[in-house]
Amino acid sequence: MGKIEPEKEIKKVVICYEDGEEKEIEKGFFCEMHPEEECLNLTFHMFQVEGKELVCIIEGMMELGDRLGMFSPTKETQEGEKENRERKRS
């Protein structure tokens, strides 16, 4: 598991769409992915998020995972869980 480091306070994020439209976000949560050879490291960026909202974000991500079928005992998820346990041991 990674470490939590203090970072500069994020003021806003701008999303630029293919059609040229832009959307400014002043409060939110973003996950940046850093693929490596055998794993995927994640960096979480939160701005203007307060305690109870963080709980809501985590619960929302759990619900998303459930809706995507990530918590059902399929062969694929069982193999992924086994790989994760083996990685944690090393």
mmCIF file of C-alpha atoms in Angstrom:
data_model
loop_
_atom_site.group_PDB
_atom_site.id
_atom_site.type_symbol
_atom_site.label_atom_id
_atom_site.label_comp_id
_atom_site.label_asym_id
_atom_site.label_seq_id
_atom_site.Cartn_x
_atom_site.Cartn_y
_atom_site.Cartn_z
ATOM 1 C CA MET A 1 0.000 0.000 0.000
ATOM 2 C CA GLY A 2 1.256 3.469 -0.819
ATOM 3 C CA LYS A 3 1.897 6.319 1.523
ATOM 4 C CA ILE A 4 -0.111 9.477 2.009
ATOM 5 C CA GLU A 5 1.862 12.578 1.247
ATOM 6 C CA PRO A 6 0.770 16.170 1.750
ATOM 7 C CA GLU A 7 0.358 17.997 -1.510
ATOM 8 C CA LYS A 8 -0.565 21.400 -2.781
ATOM 9 C CA GLU A 9 -4.209 22.303 -2.324
ATOM 10 C CA ILE A 10 -6.148 21.802 -5.562
ATOM 11 C CA LYS A 11 -8.292 24.766 -6.469
ATOM 12 C CA LYS A 12 -10.216 23.309 -9.433
ATOM 13 C CA VAL A 13 -10.036 20.777 -12.253
ATOM 14 C CA VAL A 14 -11.049 21.409 -15.852
ATOM 15 C CA ILE A 15 -12.257 18.542 -18.025
ATOM 16 C CA CYS A 16 -11.831 19.140 -21.759
ATOM 17 C CA TYR A 17 -14.093 17.050 -24.006
ATOM 18 C CA GLU A 18 -13.358 16.041 -27.609
ATOM 19 C CA ASP A 19 -16.013 18.405 -28.939
ATOM 20 C CA GLY A 20 -14.273 21.381 -27.321
ATOM 21 C CA GLU A 21 -16.693 21.648 -24.405
ATOM 22 C CA GLU A 22 -15.087 22.238 -21.021
ATOM 23 C CA LYS A 23 -16.418 21.581 -17.549
ATOM 24 C CA GLU A 24 -14.906 23.129 -14.445
ATOM 25 C CA ILE A 25 -15.057 21.053 -11.285
ATOM 26 C CA GLU A 26 -14.475 22.834 -7.997
ATOM 27 C CA LYS A 27 -14.991 19.892 -5.648
ATOM 28 C CA GLY A 28 -14.248 16.236 -6.181
ATOM 29 C CA PHE A 29 -12.188 13.098 -6.077
ATOM 30 C CA PHE A 30 -9.911 11.764 -8.804
ATOM 31 C CA CYS A 31 -7.855 8.628 -9.100
ATOM 32 C CA GLU A 32 -4.658 8.813 -11.155
ATOM 33 C CA MET A 33 -3.272 5.490 -12.385
ATOM 34 C CA HIS A 34 0.438 4.692 -12.685
ATOM 35 C CA PRO A 35 0.852 1.332 -14.468
ATOM 36 C CA GLU A 36 3.977 -0.589 -13.559
ATOM 37 C CA GLU A 37 5.281 -3.943 -14.689
ATOM 38 C CA GLU A 38 3.356 -6.155 -12.278
ATOM 39 C CA CYS A 39 0.898 -3.796 -10.618
ATOM 40 C CA LEU A 40 -1.076 -0.605 -10.912
ATOM 41 C CA ASN A 41 -0.261 2.157 -8.448
ATOM 42 C CA LEU A 42 -2.983 4.662 -7.695
ATOM 43 C CA THR A 43 -2.752 8.273 -6.585
ATOM 44 C CA PHE A 44 -5.889 9.835 -5.135
ATOM 45 C CA HIS A 45 -6.525 13.544 -5.501
ATOM 46 C CA MET A 46 -9.244 15.074 -3.352
ATOM 47 C CA PHE A 47 -10.160 18.712 -3.206
ATOM 48 C CA GLN A 48 -12.748 20.516 -1.139
ATOM 49 C CA VAL A 49 -13.848 17.102 0.235
ATOM 50 C CA GLU A 50 -14.848 16.884 3.894
ATOM 51 C CA GLY A 51 -15.002 13.857 6.221
ATOM 52 C CA LYS A 52 -18.573 12.704 5.635
ATOM 53 C CA GLU A 53 -18.197 13.229 1.889
ATOM 54 C CA LEU A 54 -15.177 10.915 1.837
ATOM 55 C CA VAL A 55 -17.347 8.203 3.400
ATOM 56 C CA CYS A 56 -19.916 8.798 0.639
ATOM 57 C CA ILE A 57 -17.211 8.530 -2.047
ATOM 58 C CA ILE A 58 -15.948 5.222 -0.665
ATOM 59 C CA GLU A 59 -19.471 3.811 -0.324
ATOM 60 C CA GLY A 60 -20.209 4.945 -3.881
ATOM 61 C CA MET A 61 -17.097 3.174 -5.193
ATOM 62 C CA MET A 62 -18.133 0.000 -3.347
ATOM 63 C CA GLU A 63 -21.594 0.227 -4.920
ATOM 64 C CA LEU A 64 -20.029 0.735 -8.350
ATOM 65 C CA GLY A 65 -17.878 -2.358 -7.838
ATOM 66 C CA ASP A 66 -20.956 -4.333 -6.812
ATOM 67 C CA ARG A 67 -22.936 -3.171 -9.854
ATOM 68 C CA LEU A 68 -20.018 -4.135 -12.096
ATOM 69 C CA GLY A 69 -20.095 -7.619 -10.573
ATOM 70 C CA MET A 70 -16.666 -7.309 -9.009
ATOM 71 C CA PHE A 71 -17.745 -8.852 -5.719
ATOM 72 C CA SER A 72 -19.504 -11.889 -7.134
ATOM 73 C CA PRO A 73 -17.586 -15.132 -6.738
ATOM 74 C CA THR A 74 -16.749 -15.583 -10.424
ATOM 75 C CA LYS A 75 -13.625 -17.448 -11.461
ATOM 76 C CA GLU A 76 -12.024 -14.217 -12.695
ATOM 77 C CA THR A 77 -12.529 -12.314 -9.424
ATOM 78 C CA GLN A 78 -11.410 -15.305 -7.361
ATOM 79 C CA GLU A 79 -8.180 -15.494 -9.400
ATOM 80 C CA GLY A 80 -7.678 -11.736 -8.998
ATOM 81 C CA GLU A 81 -8.187 -11.994 -5.237
ATOM 82 C CA LYS A 82 -5.664 -14.838 -5.066
ATOM 83 C CA GLU A 83 -3.094 -12.757 -6.996
ATOM 84 C CA ASN A 84 -3.684 -9.787 -4.662
ATOM 85 C CA ARG A 85 -3.151 -11.948 -1.556
ATOM 86 C CA GLU A 86 0.064 -13.371 -3.028
ATOM 87 C CA ARG A 87 1.339 -9.849 -3.827
ATOM 88 C CA LYS A 88 0.637 -8.687 -0.268
ATOM 89 C CA ARG A 89 2.676 -11.579 1.140
ATOM 90 C CA SER A 90 5.784 -10.677 -0.863
#
